[in-house]
Amino acid sequence: MERRIVLTGAFIGMLAIVLGAFGAHLLKKYLSVEELNTFEVGVRYQMYHAFFLFFLSTRKELAEKTLKTIYNLVIAGVLLFSGSIYLLSTKSITSFDFKIIVFATPLGGLLLIIAWSVLFLTILKRKS
């Protein structure tokens, strides 16, 4: 599980850098400042959670089941939260109808909050 978590963290971190560069250099010509700022929020949260996965991989005291739960929540949360923000911020050039996935951003955010909460509560319950 540790290897999977590290590999996933590395992949979504790498992807965040690629998307950040894409936004800063290529999308700059086509998106408004507000749309670029929104795109950057998706990149930022994706990178935060890449680091979160690296941190998670170092927690030897967590049970395998807890690791899997947090891992799955983070992956689903990043896909829904950052993914929907990428689509939302580029809708002016893609003509994507965001109404189809309007639930994705808050649901993704909720999943990320739950992932952090599971970690917090697990460590809180643990005896020193």
Coordinates of N, CA and C in Angstrom, one line a residue, residues 12 19 37-50 72-90 96 98 101-116:
I12 N 0.1 12.5 -9.2 CA -0.8 13.6 -9.2 C 0.0 14.9 -8.9
L19 N -0.2 20.6 -15.4 CA -1.5 21.5 -15.6 C -1.2 22.9 -15.2
N37 N -7.4 32.1 -12.4 CA -7.3 32.0 -11.0 C -8.1 30.8 -10.5
T38 N -9.2 30.5 -11.1 CA -10.0 29.3 -10.7 C -9.3 28.1 -11.1
F39 N -8.7 28.0 -12.3 CA -7.9 26.9 -12.7 C -6.8 26.6 -11.8
E40 N -6.1 27.7 -11.3 CA -5.0 27.6 -10.3 C -5.5 27.0 -9.0
V41 N -6.7 27.2 -8.6 CA -7.2 26.6 -7.4 C -7.2 25.1 -7.5
G42 N -7.6 24.6 -8.7 CA -7.6 23.2 -8.9 C -6.2 22.6 -8.8
V43 N -5.3 23.3 -9.5 CA -3.9 22.9 -9.4 C -3.3 22.8 -8.0
R44 N -3.6 23.9 -7.3 CA -3.1 24.0 -5.9 C -3.6 22.9 -5.0
Y45 N -4.9 22.6 -5.0 CA -5.5 21.6 -4.2 C -5.0 20.2 -4.6
Q46 N -4.8 20.0 -5.9 CA -4.2 18.8 -6.4 C -2.8 18.6 -5.8
M47 N -2.0 19.6 -5.8 CA -0.7 19.5 -5.3 C -0.7 19.3 -3.8
Y48 N -1.6 20.0 -3.1 CA -1.7 19.8 -1.6 C -1.9 18.4 -1.3
H49 N -2.7 17.7 -2.1 CA -3.1 16.4 -1.8 C -2.0 15.4 -2.3
A50 N -1.2 15.8 -3.2 CA 0.0 14.9 -3.6 C 0.9 14.9 -2.3
N72 N -8.4 6.2 -0.8 CA -9.5 6.3 -1.8 C -10.3 7.6 -1.7
L73 N -10.5 8.1 -0.5 CA -11.2 9.4 -0.3 C -10.4 10.5 -1.0
V74 N -9.1 10.5 -0.9 CA -8.2 11.5 -1.5 C -8.3 11.4 -3.0
I75 N -8.2 10.2 -3.6 CA -8.2 10.1 -5.0 C -9.5 10.5 -5.6
A76 N -10.6 10.1 -5.0 CA -11.9 10.5 -5.5 C -12.1 12.0 -5.3
G77 N -11.7 12.5 -4.2 CA -11.8 13.9 -3.9 C -11.1 14.8 -4.9
V78 N -9.8 14.4 -5.2 CA -9.0 15.2 -6.2 C -9.7 15.1 -7.5
L79 N -10.1 13.9 -7.9 CA -10.7 13.8 -9.3 C -11.9 14.7 -9.4
L80 N -12.8 14.6 -8.4 CA -14.0 15.4 -8.5 C -13.8 16.9 -8.2
F81 N -13.0 17.2 -7.2 CA -12.8 18.6 -6.9 C -12.0 19.3 -8.0
S82 N -10.7 18.9 -8.1 CA -9.8 19.6 -9.1 C -10.3 19.4 -10.5
G83 N -10.8 18.1 -10.8 CA -11.2 17.9 -12.2 C -12.4 18.8 -12.6
S84 N -13.3 18.9 -11.7 CA -14.5 19.8 -12.0 C -14.1 21.3 -12.1
I85 N -13.1 21.7 -11.3 CA -12.6 23.0 -11.4 C -11.9 23.3 -12.7
Y86 N -11.2 22.3 -13.2 CA -10.5 22.5 -14.5 C -11.6 22.6 -15.6
L87 N -12.6 21.8 -15.5 CA -13.7 21.9 -16.5 C -14.5 23.3 -16.4
L88 N -14.8 23.6 -15.1 CA -15.5 24.9 -14.9 C -14.7 26.1 -15.4
S89 N -13.4 26.1 -15.1 CA -12.6 27.3 -15.5 C -12.3 27.4 -17.0
T90 N -12.5 26.3 -17.7 CA -12.2 26.3 -19.1 C -13.5 26.2 -20.0
F96 N -18.2 23.3 -22.5 CA -18.6 22.2 -21.6 C -19.8 22.7 -20.8
F98 N -21.4 22.8 -17.6 CA -21.0 22.5 -16.3 C -22.2 22.0 -15.4
I101 N -22.2 18.4 -14.2 CA -21.4 18.0 -13.0 C -21.4 19.0 -11.9
V102 N -22.4 19.8 -11.8 CA -22.4 20.9 -10.8 C -22.1 20.3 -9.4
F103 N -22.5 19.1 -9.1 CA -22.4 18.5 -7.8 C -20.9 18.1 -7.5
A104 N -20.1 17.9 -8.5 CA -18.8 17.4 -8.4 C -17.8 18.2 -7.5
T105 N -17.8 19.5 -7.6 CA -16.9 20.3 -6.8 C -17.2 20.2 -5.3
P106 N -18.4 20.4 -4.9 CA -18.6 20.3 -3.5 C -18.5 18.9 -2.9
L107 N -18.9 17.9 -3.7 CA -18.7 16.5 -3.3 C -17.2 16.1 -3.2
G108 N -16.5 16.6 -4.2 CA -15.0 16.3 -4.1 C -14.4 17.0 -2.9
G109 N -14.8 18.2 -2.6 CA -14.3 18.9 -1.4 C -14.7 18.2 -0.1
L110 N -15.9 17.7 -0.1 CA -16.4 17.0 1.1 C -15.5 15.7 1.3
L111 N -15.2 15.0 0.2 CA -14.4 13.8 0.3 C -13.0 14.1 0.8
L112 N -12.5 15.2 0.4 CA -11.2 15.6 0.9 C -11.2 16.0 2.4
I113 N -12.2 16.7 2.8 CA -12.4 17.0 4.2 C -12.6 15.7 5.0
I114 N -13.3 14.7 4.5 CA -13.5 13.5 5.2 C -12.2 12.7 5.3
A115 N -11.4 12.8 4.3 CA -10.1 12.1 4.3 C -9.2 12.7 5.5
W116 N -9.1 14.0 5.5 CA -8.4 14.6 6.6 C -9.0 14.3 8.0

